[in-house]
Structures are given as structure tokens and as C-alpha cells.
PDB file of C-alpha atoms in Angstrom:
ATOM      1  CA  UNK A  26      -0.667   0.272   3.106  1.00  0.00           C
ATOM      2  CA  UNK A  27       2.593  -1.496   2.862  1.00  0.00           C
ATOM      3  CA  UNK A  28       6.323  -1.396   2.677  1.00  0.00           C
ATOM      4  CA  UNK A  29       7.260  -2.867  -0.869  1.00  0.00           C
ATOM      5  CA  UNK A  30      11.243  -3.988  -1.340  1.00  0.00           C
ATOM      6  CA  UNK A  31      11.575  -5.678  -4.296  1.00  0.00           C
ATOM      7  CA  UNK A  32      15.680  -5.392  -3.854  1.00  0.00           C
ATOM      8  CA  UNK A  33      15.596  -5.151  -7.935  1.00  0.00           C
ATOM      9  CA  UNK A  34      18.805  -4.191 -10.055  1.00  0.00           C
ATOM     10  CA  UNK A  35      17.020  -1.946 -12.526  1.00  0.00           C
ATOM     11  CA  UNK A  36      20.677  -1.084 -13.898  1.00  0.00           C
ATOM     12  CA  UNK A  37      21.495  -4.937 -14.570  1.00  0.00           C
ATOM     13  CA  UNK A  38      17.986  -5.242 -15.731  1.00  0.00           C
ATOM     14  CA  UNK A  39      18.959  -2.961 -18.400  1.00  0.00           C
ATOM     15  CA  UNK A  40      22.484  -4.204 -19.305  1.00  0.00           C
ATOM     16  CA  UNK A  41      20.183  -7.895 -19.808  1.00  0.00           C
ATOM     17  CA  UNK A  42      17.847  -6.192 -21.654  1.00  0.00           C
ATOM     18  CA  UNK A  43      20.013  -4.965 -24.272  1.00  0.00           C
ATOM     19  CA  UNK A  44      21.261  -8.173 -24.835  1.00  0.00           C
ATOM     20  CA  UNK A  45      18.211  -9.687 -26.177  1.00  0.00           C
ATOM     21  CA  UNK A  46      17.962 -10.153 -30.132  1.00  0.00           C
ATOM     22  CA  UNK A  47      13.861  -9.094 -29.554  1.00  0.00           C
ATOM     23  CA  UNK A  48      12.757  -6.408 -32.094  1.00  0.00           C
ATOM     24  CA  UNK A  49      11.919  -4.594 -29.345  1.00  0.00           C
ATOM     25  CA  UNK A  50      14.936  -3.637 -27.474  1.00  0.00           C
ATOM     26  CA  UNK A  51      16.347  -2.694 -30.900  1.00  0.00           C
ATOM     27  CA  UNK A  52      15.567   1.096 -30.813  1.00  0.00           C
ATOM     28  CA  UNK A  53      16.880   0.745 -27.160  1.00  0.00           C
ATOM     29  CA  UNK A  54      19.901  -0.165 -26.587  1.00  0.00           C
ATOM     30  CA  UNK A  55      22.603   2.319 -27.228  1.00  0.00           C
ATOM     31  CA  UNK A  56      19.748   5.036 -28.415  1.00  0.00           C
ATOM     32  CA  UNK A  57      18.395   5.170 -24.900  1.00  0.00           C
ATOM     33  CA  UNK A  58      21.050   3.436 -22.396  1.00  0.00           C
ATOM     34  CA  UNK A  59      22.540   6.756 -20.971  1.00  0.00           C
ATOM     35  CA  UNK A  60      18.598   8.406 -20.799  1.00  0.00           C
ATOM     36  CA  UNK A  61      16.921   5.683 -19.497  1.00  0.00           C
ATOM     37  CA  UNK A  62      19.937   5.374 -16.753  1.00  0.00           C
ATOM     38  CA  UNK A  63      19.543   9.015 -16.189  1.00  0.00           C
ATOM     39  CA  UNK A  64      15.658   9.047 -15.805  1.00  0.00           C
ATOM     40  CA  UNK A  65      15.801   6.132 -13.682  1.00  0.00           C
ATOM     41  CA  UNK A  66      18.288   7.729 -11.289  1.00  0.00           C
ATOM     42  CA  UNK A  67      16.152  11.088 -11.446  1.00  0.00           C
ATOM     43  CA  UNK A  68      13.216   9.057 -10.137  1.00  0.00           C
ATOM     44  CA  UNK A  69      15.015   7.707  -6.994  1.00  0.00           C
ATOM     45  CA  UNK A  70      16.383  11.161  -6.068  1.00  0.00           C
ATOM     46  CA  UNK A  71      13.177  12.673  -6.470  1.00  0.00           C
ATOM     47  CA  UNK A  72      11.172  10.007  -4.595  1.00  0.00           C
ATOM     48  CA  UNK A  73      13.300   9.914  -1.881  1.00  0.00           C
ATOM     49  CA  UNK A  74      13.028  14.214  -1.114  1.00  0.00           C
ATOM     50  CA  UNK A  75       9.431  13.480  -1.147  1.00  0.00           C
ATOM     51  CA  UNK A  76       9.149  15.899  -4.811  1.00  0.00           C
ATOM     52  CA  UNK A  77       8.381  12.773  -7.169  1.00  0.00           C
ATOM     53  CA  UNK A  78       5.087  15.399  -8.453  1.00  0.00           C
ATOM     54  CA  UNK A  79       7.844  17.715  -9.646  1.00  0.00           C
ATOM     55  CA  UNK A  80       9.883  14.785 -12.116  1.00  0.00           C
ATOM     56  CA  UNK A  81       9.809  16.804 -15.262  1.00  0.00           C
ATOM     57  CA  UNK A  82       8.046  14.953 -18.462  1.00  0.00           C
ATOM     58  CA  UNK A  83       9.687  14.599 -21.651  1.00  0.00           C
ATOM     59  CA  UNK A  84       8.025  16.917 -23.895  1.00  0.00           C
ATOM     60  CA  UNK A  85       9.924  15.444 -26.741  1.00  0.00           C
ATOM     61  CA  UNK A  86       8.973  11.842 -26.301  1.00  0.00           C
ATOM     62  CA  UNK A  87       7.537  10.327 -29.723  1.00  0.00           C
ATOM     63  CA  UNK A  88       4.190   8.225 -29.638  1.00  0.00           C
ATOM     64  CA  UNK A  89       6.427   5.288 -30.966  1.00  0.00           C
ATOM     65  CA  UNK A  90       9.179   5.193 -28.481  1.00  0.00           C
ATOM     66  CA  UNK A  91       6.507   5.398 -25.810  1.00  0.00           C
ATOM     67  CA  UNK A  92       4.659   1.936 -27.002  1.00  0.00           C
ATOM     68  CA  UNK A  93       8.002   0.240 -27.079  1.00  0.00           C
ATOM     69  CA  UNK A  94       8.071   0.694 -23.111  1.00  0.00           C
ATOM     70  CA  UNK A  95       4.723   0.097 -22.926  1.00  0.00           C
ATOM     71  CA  UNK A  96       4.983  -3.402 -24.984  1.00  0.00           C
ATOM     72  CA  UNK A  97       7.936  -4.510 -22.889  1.00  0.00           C
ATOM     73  CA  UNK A  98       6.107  -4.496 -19.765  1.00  0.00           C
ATOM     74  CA  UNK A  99       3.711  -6.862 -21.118  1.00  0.00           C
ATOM     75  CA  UNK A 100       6.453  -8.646 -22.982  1.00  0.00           C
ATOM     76  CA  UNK A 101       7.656 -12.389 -21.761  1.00  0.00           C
ATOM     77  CA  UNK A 102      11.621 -11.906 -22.239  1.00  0.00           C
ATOM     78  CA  UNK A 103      13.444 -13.440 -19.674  1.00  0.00           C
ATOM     79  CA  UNK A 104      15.217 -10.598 -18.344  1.00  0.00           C
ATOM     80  CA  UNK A 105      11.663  -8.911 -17.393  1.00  0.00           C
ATOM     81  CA  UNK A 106      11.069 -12.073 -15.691  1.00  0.00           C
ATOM     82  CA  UNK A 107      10.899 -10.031 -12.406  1.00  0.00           C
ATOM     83  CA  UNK A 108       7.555  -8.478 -13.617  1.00  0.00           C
ATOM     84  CA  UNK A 109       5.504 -11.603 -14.107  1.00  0.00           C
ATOM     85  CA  UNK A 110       7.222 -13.173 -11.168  1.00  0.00           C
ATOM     86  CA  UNK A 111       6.278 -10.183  -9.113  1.00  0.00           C
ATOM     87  CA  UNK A 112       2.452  -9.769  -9.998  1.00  0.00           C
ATOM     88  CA  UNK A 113       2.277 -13.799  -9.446  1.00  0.00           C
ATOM     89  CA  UNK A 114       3.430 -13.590  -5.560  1.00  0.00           C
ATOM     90  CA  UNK A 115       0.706 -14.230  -2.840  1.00  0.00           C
ATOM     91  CA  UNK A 116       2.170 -12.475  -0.300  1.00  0.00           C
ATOM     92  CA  UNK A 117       1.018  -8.904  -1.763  1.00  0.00           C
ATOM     93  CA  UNK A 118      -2.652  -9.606  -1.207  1.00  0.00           C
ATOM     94  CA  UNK A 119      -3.173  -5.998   0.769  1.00  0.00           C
ATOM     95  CA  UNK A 120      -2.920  -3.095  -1.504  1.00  0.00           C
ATOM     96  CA  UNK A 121       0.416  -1.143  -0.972  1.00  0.00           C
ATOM     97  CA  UNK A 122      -1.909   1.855  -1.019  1.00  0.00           C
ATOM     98  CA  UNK A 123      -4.668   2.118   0.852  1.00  0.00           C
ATOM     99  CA  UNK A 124      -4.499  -1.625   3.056  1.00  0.00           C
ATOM    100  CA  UNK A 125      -7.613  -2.984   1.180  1.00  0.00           C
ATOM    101  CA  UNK A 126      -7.315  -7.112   1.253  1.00  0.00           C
ATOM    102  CA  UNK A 127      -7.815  -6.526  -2.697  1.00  0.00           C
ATOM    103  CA  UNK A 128      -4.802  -5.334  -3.863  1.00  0.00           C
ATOM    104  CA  UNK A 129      -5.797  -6.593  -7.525  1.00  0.00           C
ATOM    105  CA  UNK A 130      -2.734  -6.789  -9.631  1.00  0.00           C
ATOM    106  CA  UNK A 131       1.044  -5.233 -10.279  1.00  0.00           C
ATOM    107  CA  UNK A 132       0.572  -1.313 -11.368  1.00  0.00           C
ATOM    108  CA  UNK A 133       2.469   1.705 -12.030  1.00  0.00           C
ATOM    109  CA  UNK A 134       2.851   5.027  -9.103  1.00  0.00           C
ATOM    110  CA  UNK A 135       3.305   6.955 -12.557  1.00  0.00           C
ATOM    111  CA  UNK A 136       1.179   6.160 -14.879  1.00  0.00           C
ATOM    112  CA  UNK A 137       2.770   4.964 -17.775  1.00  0.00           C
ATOM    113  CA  UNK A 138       0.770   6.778 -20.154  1.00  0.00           C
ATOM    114  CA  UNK A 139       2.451  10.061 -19.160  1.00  0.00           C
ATOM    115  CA  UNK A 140       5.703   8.147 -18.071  1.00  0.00           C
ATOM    116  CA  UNK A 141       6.449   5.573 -20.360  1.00  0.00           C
ATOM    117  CA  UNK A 142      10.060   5.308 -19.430  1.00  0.00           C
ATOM    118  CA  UNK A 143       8.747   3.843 -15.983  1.00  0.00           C
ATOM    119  CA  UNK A 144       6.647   0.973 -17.577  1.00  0.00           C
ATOM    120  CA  UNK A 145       9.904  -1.672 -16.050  1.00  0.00           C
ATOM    121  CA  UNK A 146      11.587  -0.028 -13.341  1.00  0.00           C
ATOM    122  CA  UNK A 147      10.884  -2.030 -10.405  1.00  0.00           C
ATOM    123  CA  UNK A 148      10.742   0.954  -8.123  1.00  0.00           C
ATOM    124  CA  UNK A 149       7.730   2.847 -10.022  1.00  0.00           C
ATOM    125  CA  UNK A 150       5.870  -0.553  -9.739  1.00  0.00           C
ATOM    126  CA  UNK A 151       3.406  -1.461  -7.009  1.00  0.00           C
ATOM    127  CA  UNK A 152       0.745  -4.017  -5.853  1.00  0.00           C
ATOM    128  CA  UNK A 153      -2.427  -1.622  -6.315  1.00  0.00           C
ATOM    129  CA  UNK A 154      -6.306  -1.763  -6.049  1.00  0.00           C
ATOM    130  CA  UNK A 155      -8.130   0.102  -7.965  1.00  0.00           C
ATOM    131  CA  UNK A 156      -7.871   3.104  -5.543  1.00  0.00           C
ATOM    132  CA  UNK A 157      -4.741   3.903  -7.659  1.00  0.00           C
ATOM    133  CA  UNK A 158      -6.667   4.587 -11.094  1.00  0.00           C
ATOM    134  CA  UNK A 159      -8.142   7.560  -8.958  1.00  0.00           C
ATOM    135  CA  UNK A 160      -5.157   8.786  -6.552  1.00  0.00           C
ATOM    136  CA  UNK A 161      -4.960  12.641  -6.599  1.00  0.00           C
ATOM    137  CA  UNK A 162      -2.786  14.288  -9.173  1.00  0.00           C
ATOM    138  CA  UNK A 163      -0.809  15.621  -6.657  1.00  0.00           C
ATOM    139  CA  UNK A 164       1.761  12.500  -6.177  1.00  0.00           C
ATOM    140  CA  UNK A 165       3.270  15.260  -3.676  1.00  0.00           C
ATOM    141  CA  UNK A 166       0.385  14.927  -0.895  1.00  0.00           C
ATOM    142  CA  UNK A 167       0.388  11.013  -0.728  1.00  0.00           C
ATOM    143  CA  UNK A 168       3.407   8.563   0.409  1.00  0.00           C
ATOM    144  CA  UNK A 169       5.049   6.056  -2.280  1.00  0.00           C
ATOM    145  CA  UNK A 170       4.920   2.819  -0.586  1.00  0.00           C
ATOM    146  CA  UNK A 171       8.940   2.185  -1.885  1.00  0.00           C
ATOM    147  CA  UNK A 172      10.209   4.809  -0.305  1.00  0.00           C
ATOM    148  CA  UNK A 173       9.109   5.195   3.000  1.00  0.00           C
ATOM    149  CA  UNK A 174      10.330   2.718   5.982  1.00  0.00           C
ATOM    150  CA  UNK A 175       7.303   4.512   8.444  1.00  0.00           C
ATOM    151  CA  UNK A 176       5.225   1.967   6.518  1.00  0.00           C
ATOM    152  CA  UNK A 177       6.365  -0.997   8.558  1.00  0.00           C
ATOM    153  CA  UNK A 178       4.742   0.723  11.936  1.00  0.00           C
ATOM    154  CA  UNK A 179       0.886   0.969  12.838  1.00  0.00           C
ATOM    155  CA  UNK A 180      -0.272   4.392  11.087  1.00  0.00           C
ATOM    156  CA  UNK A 181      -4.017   4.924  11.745  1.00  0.00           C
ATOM    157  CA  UNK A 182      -6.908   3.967  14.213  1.00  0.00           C
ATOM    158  CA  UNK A 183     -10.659   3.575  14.030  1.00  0.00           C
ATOM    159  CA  UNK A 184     -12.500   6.017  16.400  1.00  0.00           C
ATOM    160  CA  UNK A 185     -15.896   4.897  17.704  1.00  0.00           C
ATOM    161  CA  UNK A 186     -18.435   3.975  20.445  1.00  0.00           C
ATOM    162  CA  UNK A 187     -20.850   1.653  20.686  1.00  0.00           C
ATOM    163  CA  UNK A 188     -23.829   2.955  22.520  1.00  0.00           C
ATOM    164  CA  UNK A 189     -26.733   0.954  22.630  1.00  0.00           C
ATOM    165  CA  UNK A 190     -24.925  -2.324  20.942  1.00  0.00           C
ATOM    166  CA  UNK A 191     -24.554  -0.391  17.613  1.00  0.00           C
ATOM    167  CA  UNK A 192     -21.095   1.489  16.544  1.00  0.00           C
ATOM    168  CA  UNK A 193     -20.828   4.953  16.410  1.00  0.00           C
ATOM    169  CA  UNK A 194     -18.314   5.915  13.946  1.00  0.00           C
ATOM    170  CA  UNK A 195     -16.309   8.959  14.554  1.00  0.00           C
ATOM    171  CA  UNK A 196     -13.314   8.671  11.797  1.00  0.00           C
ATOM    172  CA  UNK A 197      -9.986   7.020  10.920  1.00  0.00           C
ATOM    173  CA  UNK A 198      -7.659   9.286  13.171  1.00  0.00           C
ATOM    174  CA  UNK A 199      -3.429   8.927  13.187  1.00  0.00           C
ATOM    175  CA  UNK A 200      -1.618   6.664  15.267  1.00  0.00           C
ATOM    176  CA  UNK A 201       1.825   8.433  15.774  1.00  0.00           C
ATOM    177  CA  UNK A 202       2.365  11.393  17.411  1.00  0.00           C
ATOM    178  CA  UNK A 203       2.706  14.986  15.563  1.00  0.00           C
ATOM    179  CA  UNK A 204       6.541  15.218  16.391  1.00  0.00           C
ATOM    180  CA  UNK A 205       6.919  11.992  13.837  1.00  0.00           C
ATOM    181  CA  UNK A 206       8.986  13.697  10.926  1.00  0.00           C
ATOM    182  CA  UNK A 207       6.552  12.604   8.131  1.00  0.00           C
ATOM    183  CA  UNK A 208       3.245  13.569  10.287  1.00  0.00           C
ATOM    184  CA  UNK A 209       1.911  15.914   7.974  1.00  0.00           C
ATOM    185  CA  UNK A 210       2.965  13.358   4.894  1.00  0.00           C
ATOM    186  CA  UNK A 211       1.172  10.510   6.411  1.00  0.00           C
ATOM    187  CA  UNK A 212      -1.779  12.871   7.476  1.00  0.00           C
ATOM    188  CA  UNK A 213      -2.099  13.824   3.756  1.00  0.00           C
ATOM    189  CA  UNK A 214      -2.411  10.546   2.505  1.00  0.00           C
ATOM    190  CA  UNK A 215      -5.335  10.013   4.589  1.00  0.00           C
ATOM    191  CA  UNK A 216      -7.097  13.112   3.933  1.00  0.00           C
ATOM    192  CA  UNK A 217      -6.150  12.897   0.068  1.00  0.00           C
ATOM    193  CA  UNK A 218      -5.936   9.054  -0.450  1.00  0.00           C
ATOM    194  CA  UNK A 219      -7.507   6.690   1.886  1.00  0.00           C
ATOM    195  CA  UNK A 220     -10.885   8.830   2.114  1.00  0.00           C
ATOM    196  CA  UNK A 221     -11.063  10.149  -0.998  1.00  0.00           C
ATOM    197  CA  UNK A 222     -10.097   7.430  -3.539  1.00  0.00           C
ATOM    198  CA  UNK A 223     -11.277   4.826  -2.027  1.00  0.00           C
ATOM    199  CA  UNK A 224     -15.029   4.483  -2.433  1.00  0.00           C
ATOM    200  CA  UNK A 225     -17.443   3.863   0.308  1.00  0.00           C
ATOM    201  CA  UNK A 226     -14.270   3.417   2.659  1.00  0.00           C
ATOM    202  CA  UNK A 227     -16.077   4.637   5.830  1.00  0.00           C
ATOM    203  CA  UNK A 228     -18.919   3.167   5.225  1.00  0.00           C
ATOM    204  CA  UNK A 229     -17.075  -0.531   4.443  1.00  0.00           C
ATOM    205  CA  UNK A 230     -15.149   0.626   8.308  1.00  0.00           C
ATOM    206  CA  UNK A 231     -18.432   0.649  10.268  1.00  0.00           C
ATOM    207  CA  UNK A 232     -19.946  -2.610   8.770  1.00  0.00           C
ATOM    208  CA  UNK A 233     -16.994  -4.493   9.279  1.00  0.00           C
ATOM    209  CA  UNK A 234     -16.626  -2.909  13.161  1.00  0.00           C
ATOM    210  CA  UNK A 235     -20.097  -4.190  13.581  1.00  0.00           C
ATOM    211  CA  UNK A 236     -19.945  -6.951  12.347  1.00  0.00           C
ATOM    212  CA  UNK A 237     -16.903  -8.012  14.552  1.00  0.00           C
ATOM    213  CA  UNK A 238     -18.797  -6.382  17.627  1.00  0.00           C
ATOM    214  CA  UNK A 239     -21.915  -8.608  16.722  1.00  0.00           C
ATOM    215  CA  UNK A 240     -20.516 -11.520  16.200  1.00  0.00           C
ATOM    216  CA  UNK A 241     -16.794 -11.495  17.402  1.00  0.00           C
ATOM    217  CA  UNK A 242     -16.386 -15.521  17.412  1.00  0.00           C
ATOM    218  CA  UNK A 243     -16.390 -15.496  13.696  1.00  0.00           C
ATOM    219  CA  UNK A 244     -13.658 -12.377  13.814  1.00  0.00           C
ATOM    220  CA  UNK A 245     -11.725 -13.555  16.430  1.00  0.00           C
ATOM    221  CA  UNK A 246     -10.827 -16.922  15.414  1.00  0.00           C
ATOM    222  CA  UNK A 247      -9.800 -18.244  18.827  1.00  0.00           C
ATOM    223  CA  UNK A 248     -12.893 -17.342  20.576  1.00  0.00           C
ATOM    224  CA  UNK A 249     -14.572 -20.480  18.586  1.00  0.00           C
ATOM    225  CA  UNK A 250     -12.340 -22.812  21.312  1.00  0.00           C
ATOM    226  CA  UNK A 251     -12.898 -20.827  24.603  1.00  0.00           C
ATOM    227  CA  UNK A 252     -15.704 -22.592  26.355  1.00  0.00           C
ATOM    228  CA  UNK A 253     -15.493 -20.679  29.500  1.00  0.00           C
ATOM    229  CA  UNK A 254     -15.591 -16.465  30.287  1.00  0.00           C
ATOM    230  CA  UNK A 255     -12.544 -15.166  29.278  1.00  0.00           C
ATOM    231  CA  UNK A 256     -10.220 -12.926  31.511  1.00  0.00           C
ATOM    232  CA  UNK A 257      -9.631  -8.583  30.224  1.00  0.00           C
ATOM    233  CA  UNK A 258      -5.561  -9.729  30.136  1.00  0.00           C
ATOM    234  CA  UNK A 259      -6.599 -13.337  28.187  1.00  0.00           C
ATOM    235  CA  UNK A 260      -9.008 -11.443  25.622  1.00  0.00           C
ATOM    236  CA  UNK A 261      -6.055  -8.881  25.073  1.00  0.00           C
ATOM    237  CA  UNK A 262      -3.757 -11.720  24.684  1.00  0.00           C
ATOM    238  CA  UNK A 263      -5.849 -13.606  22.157  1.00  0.00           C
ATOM    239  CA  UNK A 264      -6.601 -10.130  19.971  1.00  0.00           C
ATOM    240  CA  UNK A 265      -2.595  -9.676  19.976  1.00  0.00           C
ATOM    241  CA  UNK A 266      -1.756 -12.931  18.905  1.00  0.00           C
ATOM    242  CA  UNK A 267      -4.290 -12.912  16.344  1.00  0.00           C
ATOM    243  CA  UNK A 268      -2.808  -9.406  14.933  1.00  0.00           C
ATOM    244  CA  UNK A 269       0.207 -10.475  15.266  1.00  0.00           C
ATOM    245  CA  UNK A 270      -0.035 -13.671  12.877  1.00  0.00           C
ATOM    246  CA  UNK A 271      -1.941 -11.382  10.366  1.00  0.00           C
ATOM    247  CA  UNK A 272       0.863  -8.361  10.452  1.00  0.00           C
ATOM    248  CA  UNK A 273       2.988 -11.269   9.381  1.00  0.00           C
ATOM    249  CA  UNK A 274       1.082 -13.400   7.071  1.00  0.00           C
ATOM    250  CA  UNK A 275       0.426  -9.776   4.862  1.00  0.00           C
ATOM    251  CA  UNK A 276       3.749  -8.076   6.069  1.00  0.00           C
ATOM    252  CA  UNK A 277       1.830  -5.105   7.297  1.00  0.00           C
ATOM    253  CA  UNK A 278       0.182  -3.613  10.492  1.00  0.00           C
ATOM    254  CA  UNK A 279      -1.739  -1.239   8.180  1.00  0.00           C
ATOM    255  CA  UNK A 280      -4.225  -3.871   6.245  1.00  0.00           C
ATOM    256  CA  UNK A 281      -7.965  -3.593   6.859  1.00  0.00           C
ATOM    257  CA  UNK A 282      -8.116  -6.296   9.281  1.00  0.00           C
ATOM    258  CA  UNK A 283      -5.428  -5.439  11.179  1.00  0.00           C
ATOM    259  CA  UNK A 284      -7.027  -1.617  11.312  1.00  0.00           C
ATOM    260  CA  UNK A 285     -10.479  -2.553  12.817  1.00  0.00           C
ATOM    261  CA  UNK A 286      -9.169  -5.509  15.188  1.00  0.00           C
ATOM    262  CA  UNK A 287      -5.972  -2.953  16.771  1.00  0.00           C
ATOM    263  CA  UNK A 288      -8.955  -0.367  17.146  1.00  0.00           C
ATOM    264  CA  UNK A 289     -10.845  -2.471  19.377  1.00  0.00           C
ATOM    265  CA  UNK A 290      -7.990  -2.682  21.573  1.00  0.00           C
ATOM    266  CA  UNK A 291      -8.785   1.188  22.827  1.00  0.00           C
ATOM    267  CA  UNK A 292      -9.689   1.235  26.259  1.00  0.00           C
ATOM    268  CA  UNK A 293     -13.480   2.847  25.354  1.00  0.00           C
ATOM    269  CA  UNK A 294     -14.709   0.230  23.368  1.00  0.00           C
ATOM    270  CA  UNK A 295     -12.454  -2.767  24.409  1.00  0.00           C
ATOM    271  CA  UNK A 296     -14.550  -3.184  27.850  1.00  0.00           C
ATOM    272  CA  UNK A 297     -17.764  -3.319  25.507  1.00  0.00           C
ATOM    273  CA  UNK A 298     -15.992  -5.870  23.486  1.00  0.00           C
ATOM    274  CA  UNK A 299     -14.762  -8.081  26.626  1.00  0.00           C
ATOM    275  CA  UNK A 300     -18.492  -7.835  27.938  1.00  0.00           C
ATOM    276  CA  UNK A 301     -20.015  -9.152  24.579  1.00  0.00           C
ATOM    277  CA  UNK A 302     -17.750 -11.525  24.609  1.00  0.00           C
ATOM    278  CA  UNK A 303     -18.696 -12.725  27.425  1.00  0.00           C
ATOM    279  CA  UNK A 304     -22.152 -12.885  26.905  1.00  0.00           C
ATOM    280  CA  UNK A 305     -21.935 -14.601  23.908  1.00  0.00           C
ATOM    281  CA  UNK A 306     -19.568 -17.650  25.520  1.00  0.00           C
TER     282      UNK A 306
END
């Protein structure tokens, strides 16, 4: 889960785009300048009340017009350069989504089957796993990740235990206090994202909890050069400068990673943590 600005001119995108001499900006260009201006400025207003489920379809839209879209995503004319450019950058490794480290490859909040006007405008395009293939239908119960600025702050935590060495999962719960304006939005997107289309998500939660409990030297990378029993306030220290470095290597507090290791940090299981660590030393 990510904020994603691409700070794209889809309007000077366009005026490029009609410009070219390809065959396929042909049927474009005057044809479709005023609706595809229109639709695009629909989309923003739309996204921004939170109502992007309720964008009306074009009923009218011919099979042929729709693969022209379609074939200019994939196209390699310059002034779509932003679209290559885009699915080539390394710093959207976390899906924009959900936080998985696999974020997989450029795709489309509406699918451009159903929207084909979308296929190029920068703001319907995001760095997806395959969680996205299987989002709900309801666009209205989960948060586009170009739209919403509440992306940039710590949204969920990992409850659990450990009794008896071994974690006892208790669920992903929310981070930010009911009175947050988009509670219930970011609440949704839990229930009717994150646990539903992502497969074995809870499951991949406790393993990777244990595994960091088990072994926390290979999780917590500066452990490997503390040779000595660390202090509560140093082991704090180290796990915050480790999240730190990885909020701003992936440009997100909400990644995987950065979920489990921030959940240790809760006073319940952090002692449990410190005195592992200490054994282990």
C-alpha cells in the first residue's frame, strides 16, 4: 500500500499524441479530443469524492475504437514514453495495493476491458500484484492509491502473542484512530482487499512473524554486529532505524516488512522479542 504521484500531464500527453503520423492516433485526434478530455476529467472528479464505482460506461463504445486504446498502451511512440518508463522504475517494488514486496508490473484501477478510454491516463495506472486481477467489484469499498495522501502514514498492525515461543495470531487490526476522516474507507479496504484478494495473506503474516521471532539476527540486520546484550531503548533504536531506511528505500510505511517489524514494536510482544534477543547474542 502506497502513495503513487506520477505528476503526469495527461492533457499534454494528448495534445503529443495527436501529433504523431502513427495509424493509430488517426481515428483519434479530432474524433475523440473533446471526449477523451471530458472522460479524463470525469475520472479525477469522481476519484477524488471517493464515487470512482459510479463513473458511467459508454454503452456506445465500438469493439474497434476500444482496441485502438488498448494497442496504444502497448505501443512504443514517444509521447507514451511515460508508460514504459514507468513500469521500468525500481522504486515501485511494493504493490500500491495491498504492500506485498511483489508488486509485479504497471496495471490498470479500471480495467481496461470495460474502460478502454483509461488504457494511458497516468492516473488510472498503478504498480499492482496480482491481488488486483481479483479486487472486489465494488471500486467504492477500497482506496485508489492516487488519490489518497493517508497513504503516506502507518495504516495497519499485526496483533499477536507468543506464548510458549510460537506466535499466536490474532489479526491485522487499524492503526489510526476512528475519528480519522477516511476510517471506515481504510477499514474497508482491509476487510474487502487485503484479506480477501490476497491469497493465503494471514497465513504468509504468521510465518514471516515467526520467522523473525525465531531467528531475529537474519530480520534485523544490525543484530548480526552486536556482540554483547543489547539495552530495551538500543533494541528500539536499532528496529527504528531499520524501518526507517526501509519506509524510504520503498516510499511506504505500509509494505510487508515494514508491517510485521512496526508490530513487534507493541509493548506485549516487544519484551518477548528483547528477551530472545538476548538469548540468542
Amino acid at each position: 500500500m502506497k502513495k503513487v504521484n506520477l505528476g503526469i500531464d495527461d492533457i499534454s500527453i494528448l495534445n503529443d499524441l495527436y501529433l504523431s503520423t502513427s495509424k493509430l492516433v488517426v481515428n483519434l485526434k479530432d474524433r475523440e479530443d473533446f471526449f477523451l478530455k471530458h472522460r479524463y476529467r470525469m475520472y479525477i472528479s469522481f476519484a477524488e469524492k471517493q464515487k470512482l464505482s459510479n463513473l458511467p460506461k459508454i454503452p456506445y463504445f465500438h469493439k474497434q475504437r476500444a482496441q485502438i486504446f488498448e494497442s496504444l498502451y502497448s505501443s512504443k511512440l514517444s509521447s507514451l514514453n511515460y508508460i514504459k518508463q514507468y513500469r521500468k522504475t525500481t522504486s515501485y517494488k511494493v504493490c500500491s495495493l495491498c504492500g506485498s514486496p511483489a508488486a509485479g508490473t504497471l496495471d490498470h484501477f479500471l480495467p481496461k476491458d470495460i474502460y478502454p478510454e483509461f488504457s494511458i491516463f497516468s492516473k488510472n495506472l498503478i504498480p499492482a500484484c496480482k491481488c488486483n486481477f481479483s479486487k472486489n467489484k465494488n471500486i467504492s469499498m477500497i482506496y485508489h492509491p492516487q488519490f489518497f495522501d493517508f497513504l503516506e502514514n502507518r495504516l495497519y498492525y499485526i496483533d499477536f502473542l507468543i506464548i510458549n515461543d510460537s506466535v499466536n495470531y490474532r489479526g491485522i487490526k487499524m492503526n489510526i484512530k476512528p475519528n480519522h476522516p477516511y476510517y471506515k474507507l481504510i477499514e474497508s479496504h482491509l476487510v474487502n482487499h487485503i484479506l480477501k484478494c490476497v491469497d493465503g495473506f494471514e497465513n504468509e503474516m504468521r510465518t514471516r512473524l515467526q520467522s523473525l521471532y525465531d531467528t531475529p539476527q537474519t530480520c534485523i540486520f544490525a543484530l548480526d554486529s552486536v556482540v554483547t546484550s543489547l539495552s530495551k531503548q538500543q533494541l528500539r533504536k536499532i528496529i527504528h532505524n531499520q524501518l526507517k531506511r526501509e519506509n524510504e528505500k520503498f516510499q511506504t510505511p505500509n509494505s510487508w516488512d515494514s508491517l510485521i517489524l512496526s508490530s513487534f514494536l507493541k509493548k506485549e510482544v516487544f519484551n518477548q522479542l528483547f528477551l530472545r534477543v538476548n538469548t540468542i547474542l
